[in-house]
Amino acid sequence: MSIDRISPDRPPAPATTVPAGLRRNRHDRLALVPDGHVDARYADLRDLRLALALTEEDAREETDLDPFDRITCRTHRRWLHQCVSSPHHAVPVSGHRWCRPCGRPLDAAVDELSGDVRFSCPRCGQTPDNRATRQLTRACTASIAAAFDRSSDRDLCA
């Protein structure tokens, strides 16, 4: 049954309003962003590398980046290692920063000088040996490395 039969007073809507070759999807809009662009949400941040990393990870998360692989935190607008101890980063469902046997969030210890990241349960003292803890440890370690990488400062100042 066509729309013409249902409402004869209205002209039918065109099948497409824009030719197929000219349509832009979300991926096209993300691809049009120039290098070095900082999203307006992060324009007030002092650390340009952090603002660029947040902008890039937000865009990548729309396509292929796992949110738990981020090295920045969209909620706190910081490097992940700087806010991983926040209650927002304890996710019981996935096991991220969580001790399942004790049902408690893990304590986080981050040493920026040595690059060491450790998680432990305040009740049993153990570090869960699971995918989520390994993933969070890798992300925090990468966050420390990115935050203190000074080799790319020349590119940002050029």
Coordinates of N, CA and C in Angstrom, one line a residue:
M1 N 0.8 -1.2 0.0 CA 0.0 0.0 0.0 C 0.9 1.2 0.0
S2 N 0.6 2.2 -0.9 CA 1.5 3.3 -1.0 C 0.9 4.5 -0.1
I3 N 1.8 5.5 0.1 CA 1.4 6.6 0.9 C 0.3 7.4 0.1
D4 N 0.4 7.4 -1.2 CA -0.5 8.1 -2.0 C -2.0 7.7 -1.7
R5 N -2.2 6.5 -1.5 CA -3.5 6.0 -1.2 C -4.0 6.4 0.2
I6 N -3.0 6.5 1.1 CA -3.3 6.8 2.5 C -3.7 8.3 2.6
S7 N -2.9 9.2 2.0 CA -3.1 10.6 2.1 C -2.9 11.2 0.7
P8 N -4.0 11.3 -0.1 CA -3.9 11.7 -1.4 C -3.7 13.3 -1.5
D9 N -3.9 14.0 -0.4 CA -3.7 15.4 -0.5 C -2.3 15.9 -0.4
R10 N -1.4 15.0 0.1 CA 0.0 15.3 0.3 C 0.8 14.7 -0.9
P11 N 1.7 15.5 -1.4 CA 2.6 14.9 -2.4 C 3.6 14.0 -1.7
P12 N 4.0 12.9 -2.3 CA 4.9 12.0 -1.7 C 6.3 12.6 -1.5
A13 N 6.9 12.3 -0.4 CA 8.2 12.8 -0.1 C 9.2 12.1 -1.0
P14 N 10.2 12.9 -1.4 CA 11.3 12.3 -2.3 C 12.0 11.2 -1.6
A15 N 12.5 10.2 -2.3 CA 13.1 9.1 -1.7 C 14.4 9.5 -1.0
T16 N 15.2 10.4 -1.6 CA 16.3 11.0 -0.9 C 16.3 12.5 -1.2
T17 N 16.7 13.2 -0.3 CA 16.8 14.7 -0.4 C 18.1 15.1 -1.0
V18 N 19.1 14.3 -0.9 CA 20.4 14.6 -1.4 C 20.9 13.4 -2.2
P19 N 21.5 13.7 -3.4 CA 22.0 12.6 -4.2 C 23.0 11.7 -3.4
A20 N 22.9 10.4 -3.6 CA 23.7 9.5 -2.8 C 25.2 9.9 -2.8
G21 N 25.7 10.4 -3.8 CA 27.2 10.7 -3.9 C 27.5 11.9 -3.0
L22 N 26.5 12.7 -2.7 CA 26.8 13.9 -1.9 C 26.4 13.8 -0.4
R23 N 25.8 12.7 0.0 CA 25.5 12.5 1.4 C 26.7 12.3 2.2
R24 N 26.7 12.9 3.4 CA 27.8 12.8 4.4 C 27.3 12.1 5.6
N25 N 28.1 11.1 6.1 CA 27.7 10.4 7.3 C 28.6 10.9 8.4
R26 N 28.5 10.3 9.6 CA 29.3 10.7 10.7 C 30.8 10.6 10.5
H27 N 31.2 9.5 9.8 CA 32.6 9.3 9.5 C 33.2 10.3 8.6
D28 N 32.4 10.8 7.6 CA 32.8 11.9 6.8 C 33.0 13.2 7.6
R29 N 32.1 13.5 8.4 CA 32.3 14.7 9.2 C 33.5 14.6 10.1
L30 N 33.8 13.5 10.7 CA 35.0 13.3 11.5 C 36.2 13.4 10.7
A31 N 36.2 12.9 9.5 CA 37.4 13.0 8.7 C 37.7 14.4 8.2
L32 N 36.7 15.3 8.2 CA 36.9 16.6 7.7 C 37.6 17.5 8.7
V33 N 37.8 17.1 10.0 CA 38.4 17.9 11.0 C 39.9 18.0 10.7
P34 N 40.4 19.2 10.7 CA 41.8 19.3 10.4 C 42.7 18.9 11.6
D35 N 44.0 18.5 11.2 CA 44.9 18.1 12.3 C 45.1 19.3 13.2
G36 N 45.3 19.0 14.5 CA 45.5 20.1 15.4 C 44.3 20.8 15.9
H37 N 43.1 20.3 15.5 CA 41.8 20.9 15.9 C 41.5 20.4 17.3
V38 N 41.1 21.3 18.2 CA 40.7 21.0 19.6 C 39.2 21.3 19.7
D39 N 38.5 20.3 20.2 CA 37.1 20.4 20.4 C 36.8 21.5 21.3
A40 N 35.7 22.2 21.1 CA 35.3 23.3 22.0 C 35.2 22.9 23.5
R41 N 34.9 21.7 23.8 CA 34.8 21.2 25.2 C 36.1 21.3 25.9
Y42 N 37.2 21.2 25.1 CA 38.5 21.2 25.7 C 39.4 22.4 25.4
A43 N 38.8 23.4 24.8 CA 39.5 24.6 24.4 C 40.1 25.4 25.6
D44 N 39.5 25.2 26.8 CA 40.0 26.0 28.0 C 41.1 25.2 28.7
L45 N 41.5 24.0 28.3 CA 42.5 23.3 29.0 C 43.9 23.9 28.7
R46 N 44.7 24.0 29.7 CA 46.1 24.5 29.6 C 47.0 23.6 28.8
D47 N 46.8 22.3 29.0 CA 47.7 21.3 28.3 C 47.2 21.0 26.9
L48 N 47.8 21.6 25.9 CA 47.4 21.4 24.5 C 47.4 19.9 24.1
R49 N 48.5 19.2 24.5 CA 48.5 17.7 24.2 C 47.3 17.0 24.8
L50 N 46.9 17.3 26.0 CA 45.7 16.7 26.6 C 44.5 17.0 25.8
A51 N 44.3 18.3 25.4 CA 43.2 18.7 24.6 C 43.1 18.0 23.3
L52 N 44.2 17.9 22.6 CA 44.3 17.2 21.3 C 44.0 15.7 21.5
A53 N 44.6 15.1 22.6 CA 44.3 13.7 22.8 C 42.9 13.4 23.1
L54 N 42.2 14.2 23.9 CA 40.8 14.1 24.2 C 40.0 14.2 23.0
T55 N 40.3 15.2 22.2 CA 39.5 15.4 20.9 C 39.7 14.2 20.0
E56 N 40.9 13.7 19.9 CA 41.1 12.6 19.0 C 40.5 11.3 19.5
E57 N 40.6 11.1 20.8 CA 39.9 9.8 21.3 C 38.4 9.9 21.3
D58 N 37.8 11.1 21.5 CA 36.4 11.2 21.3 C 36.0 10.8 19.9
A59 N 36.7 11.3 18.9 CA 36.4 11.0 17.5 C 36.6 9.5 17.3
R60 N 37.7 8.9 17.7 CA 38.0 7.5 17.5 C 37.0 6.6 18.2
E61 N 36.5 7.0 19.4 CA 35.5 6.2 20.1 C 34.2 6.1 19.3
E62 N 33.9 7.0 18.4 CA 32.7 6.9 17.6 C 32.9 5.8 16.5
T63 N 34.1 5.5 16.2 CA 34.3 4.5 15.1 C 34.8 3.2 15.7
D64 N 36.0 3.2 16.3 CA 36.6 1.9 16.6 C 37.3 1.8 18.0
L65 N 37.4 2.8 18.7 CA 38.1 2.8 20.0 C 37.3 2.3 21.1
D66 N 37.7 1.3 21.8 CA 37.0 0.7 23.0 C 37.2 1.8 24.1
P67 N 36.1 2.2 24.7 CA 36.2 3.2 25.8 C 37.1 2.9 26.9
F68 N 37.3 1.6 27.2 CA 38.3 1.2 28.2 C 39.7 1.2 27.8
D69 N 40.0 1.5 26.5 CA 41.3 1.6 26.0 C 41.8 3.1 25.9
R70 N 40.9 4.0 26.3 CA 41.3 5.4 26.3 C 42.4 5.7 27.3
I71 N 43.3 6.7 26.9 CA 44.3 7.1 27.8 C 43.9 8.5 28.4
T72 N 42.8 9.0 28.0 CA 42.3 10.2 28.6 C 40.9 10.0 29.1
C73 N 40.4 10.9 30.0 CA 39.1 10.7 30.6 C 38.2 11.9 30.2
R74 N 37.2 11.5 29.4 CA 36.2 12.6 29.0 C 35.5 13.2 30.1
T75 N 35.2 12.4 31.2 CA 34.4 12.9 32.3 C 35.2 13.9 33.1
H76 N 36.4 13.6 33.4 CA 37.2 14.5 34.3 C 38.1 15.4 33.5
R77 N 38.2 15.2 32.1 CA 39.0 16.0 31.3 C 40.5 16.0 31.7
R78 N 41.0 14.8 32.0 CA 42.3 14.6 32.5 C 42.9 13.4 31.8
W79 N 44.3 13.2 32.0 CA 44.9 12.0 31.6 C 44.3 10.9 32.5
L80 N 44.1 9.7 32.0 CA 43.5 8.7 32.8 C 44.2 8.4 34.1
H81 N 45.6 8.3 34.1 CA 46.3 8.0 35.3 C 46.1 9.0 36.4
Q82 N 45.6 10.2 36.1 CA 45.4 11.3 37.1 C 44.1 11.1 37.8
C83 N 43.2 10.4 37.2 CA 41.8 10.3 37.8 C 41.3 8.9 38.0
V84 N 42.2 7.9 37.7 CA 41.7 6.5 37.7 C 41.2 6.0 39.1
S85 N 41.7 6.7 40.1 CA 41.2 6.4 41.5 C 39.8 6.9 41.8
S86 N 39.2 7.7 40.9 CA 37.9 8.2 41.1 C 36.9 7.0 41.1
P87 N 35.8 7.2 41.9 CA 34.7 6.2 41.9 C 34.1 5.9 40.5
H88 N 34.2 7.0 39.7 CA 33.6 6.8 38.3 C 34.3 5.7 37.5
H89 N 35.5 5.4 37.9 CA 36.3 4.4 37.1 C 36.2 3.0 37.6
A90 N 35.5 2.8 38.7 CA 35.2 1.5 39.2 C 33.9 0.9 38.5
V91 N 34.1 -0.1 37.7 CA 32.9 -0.7 37.0 C 32.7 -2.1 37.4
P92 N 31.8 -2.4 38.3 CA 31.6 -3.8 38.7 C 31.2 -4.8 37.6
V93 N 30.4 -4.3 36.7 CA 29.9 -5.2 35.6 C 31.1 -5.7 34.8
S94 N 32.0 -4.9 34.4 CA 33.1 -5.3 33.5 C 34.3 -5.8 34.3
G95 N 34.4 -5.4 35.6 CA 35.5 -5.8 36.4 C 36.7 -4.8 36.4
H96 N 36.4 -3.6 35.8 CA 37.5 -2.6 35.8 C 37.5 -1.9 37.1
R97 N 38.7 -2.0 37.8 CA 39.0 -1.5 39.1 C 38.0 -2.0 40.1
W98 N 37.8 -3.4 40.1 CA 36.8 -4.0 40.9 C 37.3 -5.4 41.4
C99 N 37.2 -5.7 42.7 CA 37.5 -7.0 43.2 C 36.2 -7.8 43.3
R100 N 36.0 -8.8 42.4 CA 34.7 -9.5 42.4 C 34.5 -10.3 43.6
P101 N 35.5 -11.1 44.1 CA 35.3 -11.9 45.3 C 34.9 -11.0 46.6
C102 N 35.4 -9.8 46.7 CA 35.1 -9.0 47.9 C 34.0 -8.0 47.6
G103 N 33.7 -7.8 46.3 CA 32.7 -6.8 45.9 C 33.0 -5.4 46.3
R104 N 34.3 -5.1 46.1 CA 34.8 -3.7 46.4 C 35.6 -3.1 45.3
P105 N 35.6 -1.8 45.2 CA 36.5 -1.2 44.2 C 38.0 -1.3 44.6
L106 N 38.9 -1.4 43.7 CA 40.3 -1.6 43.9 C 40.9 -0.2 44.2
D107 N 41.9 -0.2 45.1 CA 42.7 1.0 45.3 C 43.7 1.1 44.1
A108 N 44.0 2.4 43.7 CA 44.9 2.6 42.6 C 46.1 3.3 43.1
A109 N 47.3 2.8 42.7 CA 48.6 3.5 43.1 C 49.3 3.8 41.8
V110 N 49.5 5.1 41.5 CA 50.2 5.5 40.3 C 51.4 6.3 40.7
D111 N 52.6 5.8 40.1 CA 53.8 6.5 40.3 C 54.3 7.1 39.0
E112 N 54.1 8.4 38.8 CA 54.4 9.1 37.6 C 55.9 9.0 37.2
L113 N 56.7 9.0 38.2 CA 58.2 9.1 38.0 C 58.7 7.7 37.4
S114 N 58.2 6.6 38.0 CA 58.7 5.3 37.5 C 57.8 4.8 36.4
G115 N 56.6 5.3 36.3 CA 55.6 4.8 35.3 C 54.9 3.6 35.8
D116 N 55.0 3.3 37.1 CA 54.4 2.1 37.7 C 52.9 2.4 38.1
V117 N 52.1 1.4 37.7 CA 50.6 1.5 38.0 C 50.2 0.1 38.7
R118 N 49.6 0.2 39.8 CA 49.2 -1.0 40.6 C 47.8 -0.8 41.1
F119 N 47.1 -1.9 41.1 CA 45.7 -1.9 41.7 C 45.7 -3.0 42.7
S120 N 45.0 -2.8 43.8 CA 44.9 -3.8 44.9 C 43.6 -3.6 45.6
C121 N 43.1 -4.7 46.1 CA 41.8 -4.7 46.9 C 42.2 -4.3 48.3
P122 N 41.4 -3.3 48.9 CA 41.7 -2.9 50.2 C 41.3 -3.9 51.3
R123 N 40.5 -4.9 50.9 CA 40.1 -5.9 51.9 C 41.0 -7.1 51.9
C124 N 41.2 -7.7 50.7 CA 42.0 -8.9 50.6 C 43.4 -8.7 50.2
G125 N 43.8 -7.5 49.7 CA 45.1 -7.1 49.3 C 45.6 -7.7 48.0
Q126 N 44.7 -8.4 47.3 CA 45.1 -9.0 46.0 C 44.8 -8.1 44.9
T127 N 45.5 -8.4 43.8 CA 45.3 -7.7 42.5 C 44.6 -8.7 41.6
P128 N 43.4 -8.5 41.2 CA 42.7 -9.4 40.3 C 43.5 -9.7 39.0
D129 N 43.7 -10.9 38.7 CA 44.4 -11.3 37.4 C 43.3 -11.5 36.4
N130 N 42.8 -10.5 35.8 CA 41.8 -10.6 34.8 C 42.0 -9.6 33.7
R131 N 41.3 -9.7 32.6 CA 41.5 -8.9 31.4 C 41.2 -7.4 31.7
A132 N 40.2 -7.1 32.5 CA 39.9 -5.7 32.9 C 41.0 -5.0 33.6
T133 N 41.7 -5.7 34.6 CA 42.7 -5.1 35.3 C 44.0 -4.9 34.4
R134 N 44.3 -5.9 33.6 CA 45.4 -5.7 32.6 C 45.2 -4.6 31.7
Q135 N 43.9 -4.5 31.2 CA 43.6 -3.4 30.2 C 43.7 -2.0 30.9
L136 N 43.2 -1.9 32.1 CA 43.3 -0.6 32.8 C 44.8 -0.3 33.1
T137 N 45.5 -1.2 33.5 CA 47.0 -1.0 33.8 C 47.7 -0.5 32.5
R138 N 47.4 -1.2 31.4 CA 48.0 -0.8 30.1 C 47.6 0.7 29.7
A139 N 46.3 1.0 29.9 CA 45.8 2.3 29.5 C 46.5 3.4 30.4
C140 N 46.6 3.1 31.7 CA 47.2 4.1 32.6 C 48.7 4.3 32.3
T141 N 49.4 3.2 32.0 CA 50.8 3.3 31.7 C 51.0 4.1 30.4
A142 N 50.1 3.9 29.4 CA 50.2 4.6 28.2 C 49.8 6.1 28.4
S143 N 48.9 6.3 29.4 CA 48.6 7.7 29.7 C 49.7 8.5 30.3
I144 N 50.5 7.8 31.2 CA 51.7 8.4 31.8 C 52.7 8.7 30.7
A145 N 52.9 7.8 29.8 CA 53.9 8.0 28.7 C 53.4 9.2 27.9
A146 N 52.2 9.3 27.5 CA 51.7 10.4 26.7 C 51.7 11.7 27.4
A147 N 51.4 11.7 28.7 CA 51.4 13.0 29.4 C 52.8 13.6 29.6
F148 N 53.8 12.7 29.6 CA 55.2 13.2 29.9 C 56.1 13.1 28.6
D149 N 55.5 12.8 27.5 CA 56.3 12.7 26.2 C 56.6 14.2 25.8
R150 N 57.8 14.6 25.9 CA 58.2 15.9 25.5 C 58.7 16.0 24.0
S151 N 58.9 14.8 23.4 CA 59.4 14.8 22.0 C 58.5 15.4 21.0
S152 N 57.2 15.4 21.3 CA 56.2 16.0 20.4 C 56.0 17.5 20.6
D153 N 56.6 18.1 21.7 CA 56.3 19.5 21.9 C 56.8 20.4 20.8
R154 N 57.9 20.0 20.1 CA 58.3 20.8 19.0 C 57.3 20.9 17.9
D155 N 56.6 19.9 17.7 CA 55.5 19.9 16.6 C 54.4 20.8 17.0
L156 N 54.0 20.8 18.3 CA 52.9 21.6 18.7 C 53.2 23.1 18.7
C157 N 54.5 23.5 18.9 CA 54.8 24.9 18.9 C 55.1 25.5 17.6
A158 N 55.3 24.6 16.6 CA 55.6 25.1 15.2 C 54.5 25.9 14.6

